[in-house]
PDB file of C-alpha atoms in Angstrom:
ATOM      1  CA  UNK U   1      16.644  -0.373  -7.356  1.00 88.00           C
ATOM      2  CA  UNK U   2      15.349   1.610  -4.368  1.00 94.00           C
ATOM      3  CA  UNK U   3      12.452  -0.815  -4.017  1.00 95.00           C
ATOM      4  CA  UNK U   4      14.831  -3.794  -3.811  1.00 94.00           C
ATOM      5  CA  UNK U   5      17.172  -2.091  -1.319  1.00 97.00           C
ATOM      6  CA  UNK U   6      14.299  -1.084   0.988  1.00 97.00           C
ATOM      7  CA  UNK U   7      12.747  -4.562   0.749  1.00 96.00           C
ATOM      8  CA  UNK U   8      16.068  -6.259   1.521  1.00 97.00           C
ATOM      9  CA  UNK U   9      16.758  -3.976   4.507  1.00 98.00           C
ATOM     10  CA  UNK U  10      13.264  -4.523   5.961  1.00 98.00           C
ATOM     11  CA  UNK U  11      13.525  -8.277   5.440  1.00 98.00           C
ATOM     12  CA  UNK U  12      16.977  -8.598   7.030  1.00 98.00           C
ATOM     13  CA  UNK U  13      16.146  -6.395  10.023  1.00 98.00           C
ATOM     14  CA  UNK U  14      12.894  -8.314  10.604  1.00 98.00           C
ATOM     15  CA  UNK U  15      14.532 -11.736  10.376  1.00 98.00           C
ATOM     16  CA  UNK U  16      17.513 -10.780  12.556  1.00 98.00           C
ATOM     17  CA  UNK U  17      15.154  -9.375  15.204  1.00 98.00           C
ATOM     18  CA  UNK U  18      13.089 -12.573  15.154  1.00 98.00           C
ATOM     19  CA  UNK U  19      16.191 -14.754  15.521  1.00 97.00           C
ATOM     20  CA  UNK U  20      17.294 -12.660  18.511  1.00 97.00           C
ATOM     21  CA  UNK U  21      13.854 -12.880  20.128  1.00 97.00           C
ATOM     22  CA  UNK U  22      13.561 -16.648  19.661  1.00 96.00           C
ATOM     23  CA  UNK U  23      17.083 -17.260  20.982  1.00 97.00           C
ATOM     24  CA  UNK U  24      16.862 -14.894  23.988  1.00 97.00           C
ATOM     25  CA  UNK U  25      13.236 -15.015  25.166  1.00 96.00           C
ATOM     26  CA  UNK U  26      10.855 -17.830  25.999  1.00 95.00           C
ATOM     27  CA  UNK U  27       7.366 -17.852  24.563  1.00 95.00           C
ATOM     28  CA  UNK U  28       5.031 -15.671  26.617  1.00 93.00           C
ATOM     29  CA  UNK U  29       7.870 -13.693  28.259  1.00 94.00           C
ATOM     30  CA  UNK U  30       7.355  -9.951  28.662  1.00 92.00           C
ATOM     31  CA  UNK U  31      10.129  -7.386  29.115  1.00 92.00           C
ATOM     32  CA  UNK U  32       9.648  -3.653  29.528  1.00 92.00           C
ATOM     33  CA  UNK U  33      11.761  -1.787  26.992  1.00 92.00           C
ATOM     34  CA  UNK U  34      10.497   1.774  27.398  1.00 91.00           C
ATOM     35  CA  UNK U  35       8.477   1.424  30.582  1.00 84.00           C
ATOM     36  CA  UNK U  36       4.786   1.123  29.803  1.00 81.00           C
ATOM     37  CA  UNK U  37       5.253   2.630  26.340  1.00 89.00           C
ATOM     38  CA  UNK U  38       6.897  -0.388  24.667  1.00 93.00           C
ATOM     39  CA  UNK U  39       7.398  -3.981  25.723  1.00 94.00           C
ATOM     40  CA  UNK U  40       8.796  -7.152  24.221  1.00 94.00           C
ATOM     41  CA  UNK U  41       6.180  -9.889  24.520  1.00 94.00           C
ATOM     42  CA  UNK U  42       7.162 -13.025  22.608  1.00 95.00           C
ATOM     43  CA  UNK U  43       4.261 -14.923  21.039  1.00 94.00           C
ATOM     44  CA  UNK U  44       3.860 -17.211  18.046  1.00 92.00           C
ATOM     45  CA  UNK U  45       0.941 -16.144  15.878  1.00 86.00           C
ATOM     46  CA  UNK U  46      -0.787 -18.764  13.735  1.00 79.00           C
ATOM     47  CA  UNK U  47      -3.250 -16.214  12.314  1.00 67.00           C
ATOM     48  CA  UNK U  48      -3.305 -12.782  10.794  1.00 63.00           C
ATOM     49  CA  UNK U  49      -3.529  -9.454  12.602  1.00 58.00           C
ATOM     50  CA  UNK U  50      -4.983  -9.821  16.117  1.00 51.00           C
ATOM     51  CA  UNK U  51      -4.606 -13.623  15.672  1.00 53.00           C
ATOM     52  CA  UNK U  52      -7.665 -13.692  13.396  1.00 56.00           C
ATOM     53  CA  UNK U  53      -7.968 -16.917  11.403  1.00 55.00           C
ATOM     54  CA  UNK U  54      -5.446 -18.917  13.404  1.00 57.00           C
ATOM     55  CA  UNK U  55      -6.811 -22.143  11.919  1.00 62.00           C
ATOM     56  CA  UNK U  56      -6.277 -20.924   8.354  1.00 64.00           C
ATOM     57  CA  UNK U  57      -2.556 -20.198   8.267  1.00 64.00           C
ATOM     58  CA  UNK U  58      -2.143 -21.879   4.886  1.00 69.00           C
ATOM     59  CA  UNK U  59      -4.617 -19.392   3.352  1.00 78.00           C
ATOM     60  CA  UNK U  60      -2.429 -16.498   4.536  1.00 73.00           C
ATOM     61  CA  UNK U  61       0.569 -18.229   2.963  1.00 77.00           C
ATOM     62  CA  UNK U  62      -1.214 -18.490  -0.397  1.00 83.00           C
ATOM     63  CA  UNK U  63      -2.433 -14.873  -0.222  1.00 83.00           C
ATOM     64  CA  UNK U  64       1.084 -13.762   0.748  1.00 80.00           C
ATOM     65  CA  UNK U  65       2.586 -15.511  -2.276  1.00 87.00           C
ATOM     66  CA  UNK U  66      -0.077 -13.922  -4.493  1.00 90.00           C
ATOM     67  CA  UNK U  67       0.582 -10.403  -3.208  1.00 87.00           C
ATOM     68  CA  UNK U  68       4.319 -11.017  -3.459  1.00 86.00           C
ATOM     69  CA  UNK U  69       3.888 -12.009  -7.110  1.00 90.00           C
ATOM     70  CA  UNK U  70       1.791  -8.907  -7.793  1.00 89.00           C
ATOM     71  CA  UNK U  71       4.377  -6.571  -6.235  1.00 87.00           C
ATOM     72  CA  UNK U  72       7.200  -8.133  -8.268  1.00 87.00           C
ATOM     73  CA  UNK U  73       5.100  -8.005 -11.460  1.00 91.00           C
ATOM     74  CA  UNK U  74       4.072  -4.374 -10.835  1.00 86.00           C
ATOM     75  CA  UNK U  75       7.511  -3.091  -9.760  1.00 88.00           C
ATOM     76  CA  UNK U  76       8.839  -2.174 -13.249  1.00 89.00           C
ATOM     77  CA  UNK U  77       6.040   0.404 -13.659  1.00 88.00           C
ATOM     78  CA  UNK U  78       7.199   2.445 -10.648  1.00 91.00           C
ATOM     79  CA  UNK U  79       9.109   5.641 -11.478  1.00 91.00           C
ATOM     80  CA  UNK U  80       8.624   7.509  -8.199  1.00 93.00           C
ATOM     81  CA  UNK U  81      11.009   7.262  -5.246  1.00 94.00           C
ATOM     82  CA  UNK U  82       8.135   7.492  -2.768  1.00 95.00           C
ATOM     83  CA  UNK U  83       6.200   4.691  -4.482  1.00 94.00           C
ATOM     84  CA  UNK U  84       9.388   2.603  -4.670  1.00 95.00           C
ATOM     85  CA  UNK U  85       9.859   3.019  -0.904  1.00 97.00           C
ATOM     86  CA  UNK U  86       6.188   2.114  -0.358  1.00 95.00           C
ATOM     87  CA  UNK U  87       6.448  -1.081  -2.403  1.00 94.00           C
ATOM     88  CA  UNK U  88       9.832  -1.882  -0.811  1.00 96.00           C
ATOM     89  CA  UNK U  89       8.305  -1.661   2.671  1.00 97.00           C
ATOM     90  CA  UNK U  90       5.388  -3.821   1.576  1.00 94.00           C
ATOM     91  CA  UNK U  91       7.611  -6.390  -0.145  1.00 94.00           C
ATOM     92  CA  UNK U  92      10.071  -6.625   2.759  1.00 96.00           C
ATOM     93  CA  UNK U  93       7.262  -7.003   5.290  1.00 95.00           C
ATOM     94  CA  UNK U  94       5.468  -9.607   3.216  1.00 92.00           C
ATOM     95  CA  UNK U  95       8.669 -11.591   2.766  1.00 94.00           C
ATOM     96  CA  UNK U  96       9.415 -11.410   6.499  1.00 95.00           C
ATOM     97  CA  UNK U  97       6.065 -12.839   7.558  1.00 92.00           C
ATOM     98  CA  UNK U  98       5.883 -15.239   4.612  1.00 91.00           C
ATOM     99  CA  UNK U  99       9.279 -16.685   5.577  1.00 94.00           C
ATOM    100  CA  UNK U 100       7.840 -17.453   9.018  1.00 93.00           C
ATOM    101  CA  UNK U 101       4.716 -19.052   7.535  1.00 89.00           C
ATOM    102  CA  UNK U 102       6.735 -21.194   5.156  1.00 89.00           C
ATOM    103  CA  UNK U 103       9.688 -22.247   7.312  1.00 93.00           C
ATOM    104  CA  UNK U 104       8.794 -22.053  10.998  1.00 91.00           C
ATOM    105  CA  UNK U 105       7.107 -24.696  13.116  1.00 90.00           C
ATOM    106  CA  UNK U 106       4.721 -26.453  12.947  1.00 87.00           C
ATOM    107  CA  UNK U 107       5.449 -26.933   9.225  1.00 87.00           C
ATOM    108  CA  UNK U 108       5.718 -25.652   5.667  1.00 85.00           C
ATOM    109  CA  UNK U 109       2.955 -23.181   4.800  1.00 79.00           C
ATOM    110  CA  UNK U 110       1.436 -23.307   8.280  1.00 82.00           C
ATOM    111  CA  UNK U 111       4.308 -21.858  10.302  1.00 87.00           C
ATOM    112  CA  UNK U 112       3.634 -19.457  13.132  1.00 90.00           C
ATOM    113  CA  UNK U 113       4.785 -15.848  12.775  1.00 92.00           C
ATOM    114  CA  UNK U 114       7.053 -14.563  15.549  1.00 96.00           C
ATOM    115  CA  UNK U 115       5.520 -11.447  17.131  1.00 95.00           C
ATOM    116  CA  UNK U 116       7.221  -9.580  19.940  1.00 95.00           C
ATOM    117  CA  UNK U 117       6.432  -5.852  19.974  1.00 95.00           C
ATOM    118  CA  UNK U 118       3.670  -4.650  22.248  1.00 94.00           C
ATOM    119  CA  UNK U 119       2.420  -1.160  22.929  1.00 92.00           C
ATOM    120  CA  UNK U 120       0.094  -1.617  25.909  1.00 86.00           C
ATOM    121  CA  UNK U 121      -2.350   0.995  24.547  1.00 87.00           C
ATOM    122  CA  UNK U 122      -2.884  -1.149  21.432  1.00 85.00           C
ATOM    123  CA  UNK U 123      -4.644  -4.526  21.472  1.00 82.00           C
ATOM    124  CA  UNK U 124      -2.004  -6.261  19.328  1.00 86.00           C
ATOM    125  CA  UNK U 125       1.418  -7.839  19.489  1.00 91.00           C
ATOM    126  CA  UNK U 126       3.327  -7.422  16.235  1.00 93.00           C
ATOM    127  CA  UNK U 127       6.749  -7.581  14.598  1.00 95.00           C
ATOM    128  CA  UNK U 128       8.943  -5.370  12.419  1.00 97.00           C
ATOM    129  CA  UNK U 129       7.507  -6.854   9.210  1.00 95.00           C
ATOM    130  CA  UNK U 130       4.070  -5.727  10.399  1.00 93.00           C
ATOM    131  CA  UNK U 131       5.461  -2.251  11.087  1.00 95.00           C
ATOM    132  CA  UNK U 132       6.779  -2.087   7.515  1.00 96.00           C
ATOM    133  CA  UNK U 133       3.457  -3.246   6.042  1.00 93.00           C
ATOM    134  CA  UNK U 134       1.434  -0.733   8.082  1.00 93.00           C
ATOM    135  CA  UNK U 135       3.941   2.013   7.186  1.00 97.00           C
ATOM    136  CA  UNK U 136       3.522   1.178   3.499  1.00 96.00           C
ATOM    137  CA  UNK U 137      -0.262   1.504   3.859  1.00 95.00           C
ATOM    138  CA  UNK U 138       0.113   4.884   5.594  1.00 97.00           C
ATOM    139  CA  UNK U 139       2.430   6.040   2.796  1.00 97.00           C
ATOM    140  CA  UNK U 140      -0.104   4.730   0.256  1.00 95.00           C
ATOM    141  CA  UNK U 141      -2.811   6.921   1.808  1.00 96.00           C
ATOM    142  CA  UNK U 142      -0.550   9.976   1.838  1.00 96.00           C
ATOM    143  CA  UNK U 143       0.537   9.552  -1.794  1.00 95.00           C
ATOM    144  CA  UNK U 144      -2.997   8.837  -2.952  1.00 93.00           C
ATOM    145  CA  UNK U 145      -4.488  11.827  -1.114  1.00 95.00           C
ATOM    146  CA  UNK U 146      -1.743  14.054  -2.530  1.00 93.00           C
ATOM    147  CA  UNK U 147      -2.433  12.710  -6.027  1.00 92.00           C
ATOM    148  CA  UNK U 148       1.096  11.408  -6.615  1.00 91.00           C
ATOM    149  CA  UNK U 149       1.223   8.933  -9.497  1.00 87.00           C
ATOM    150  CA  UNK U 150       3.592   6.000  -9.923  1.00 84.00           C
ATOM    151  CA  UNK U 151       5.720   8.258 -12.131  1.00 83.00           C
ATOM    152  CA  UNK U 152       6.057  10.784  -9.292  1.00 83.00           C
ATOM    153  CA  UNK U 153       3.896  13.424 -10.941  1.00 88.00           C
ATOM    154  CA  UNK U 154       0.905  14.907  -9.203  1.00 86.00           C
ATOM    155  CA  UNK U 155      -2.472  14.334 -10.822  1.00 77.00           C
ATOM    156  CA  UNK U 156      -2.991  18.111 -11.019  1.00 71.00           C
ATOM    157  CA  UNK U 157       0.434  18.876 -12.539  1.00 64.00           C
ATOM    158  CA  UNK U 158       0.283  20.825 -15.775  1.00 49.00           C
ATOM    159  CA  UNK U 159       2.542  20.088 -18.681  1.00 49.00           C
ATOM    160  CA  UNK U 160       5.493  22.372 -19.488  1.00 47.00           C
ATOM    161  CA  UNK U 161       3.319  24.886 -21.376  1.00 44.00           C
ATOM    162  CA  UNK U 162       1.117  25.347 -18.334  1.00 48.00           C
ATOM    163  CA  UNK U 163      -1.826  23.729 -20.115  1.00 46.00           C
ATOM    164  CA  UNK U 164      -3.406  20.561 -18.866  1.00 47.00           C
ATOM    165  CA  UNK U 165      -3.726  18.204 -21.841  1.00 45.00           C
ATOM    166  CA  UNK U 166      -7.112  16.913 -20.755  1.00 44.00           C
ATOM    167  CA  UNK U 167      -8.526  20.443 -20.338  1.00 44.00           C
ATOM    168  CA  UNK U 168      -7.054  21.631 -23.626  1.00 43.00           C
ATOM    169  CA  UNK U 169      -8.943  18.958 -25.537  1.00 43.00           C
ATOM    170  CA  UNK U 170      -5.770  17.659 -27.149  1.00 41.00           C
ATOM    171  CA  UNK U 171      -7.212  14.161 -27.288  1.00 46.00           C
ATOM    172  CA  UNK U 172     -10.144  15.317 -29.481  1.00 44.00           C
ATOM    173  CA  UNK U 173      -9.654  15.926 -33.191  1.00 48.00           C
ATOM    174  CA  UNK U 174     -11.048  19.202 -34.528  1.00 47.00           C
ATOM    175  CA  UNK U 175     -14.309  18.949 -36.475  1.00 50.00           C
ATOM    176  CA  UNK U 176     -13.922  19.175 -40.215  1.00 50.00           C
ATOM    177  CA  UNK U 177     -15.775  22.050 -41.793  1.00 52.00           C
ATOM    178  CA  UNK U 178     -19.192  20.851 -42.907  1.00 55.00           C
ATOM    179  CA  UNK U 179     -20.345  21.838 -46.381  1.00 59.00           C
ATOM    180  CA  UNK U 180     -23.375  24.082 -46.601  1.00 59.00           C
ATOM    181  CA  UNK U 181     -26.610  22.194 -47.225  1.00 60.00           C
ATOM    182  CA  UNK U 182     -27.730  21.956 -50.827  1.00 62.00           C
ATOM    183  CA  UNK U 183     -30.818  24.155 -51.075  1.00 60.00           C
ATOM    184  CA  UNK U 184     -31.506  23.727 -54.830  1.00 60.00           C
ATOM    185  CA  UNK U 185     -34.182  21.084 -54.279  1.00 61.00           C
ATOM    186  CA  UNK U 186     -36.062  22.926 -51.520  1.00 59.00           C
ATOM    187  CA  UNK U 187     -39.410  24.460 -52.500  1.00 60.00           C
ATOM    188  CA  UNK U 188     -39.451  28.217 -52.704  1.00 60.00           C
ATOM    189  CA  UNK U 189     -42.057  30.154 -50.811  1.00 54.00           C
TER     190      UNK U 189
END
């Protein structure tokens, strides 16, 4: 449920922001928002990050649909709030940019993504969907480094008895007692 709510919020905020940018700015226009720290700079991006692959927009559409399918397929396995937020950010961001690729000009599957956020210290112009995707990757790194599983448990958590099941050997059956060897047929010295 959390995953869906986060994804929906990210998607709606991204799409509303893009509608406002397209209706209020002309392509190429720059406006200082927070002085030199943040600017609106409206561009249409036919490629991926940093406009890489601008002639292969349809490939990004196919990859986006594939990742979208994976996230939806994988979602029922998530039991952790943090992982649900992560996948919600990723899903909302993917949907935001995929909507542009599918439904914006110049046509279905090859549409240009609306980018408008620029931090002059960075060499990229991006949008809120991109922010959500990058945030999900940062959260992924944090959760992975902390050892948090999809169920919310840490990899080093012990069970309720304070004994780690893998260290206790609970997955190995005890050896059956072996009978003593039959020494009747051995030669005597």
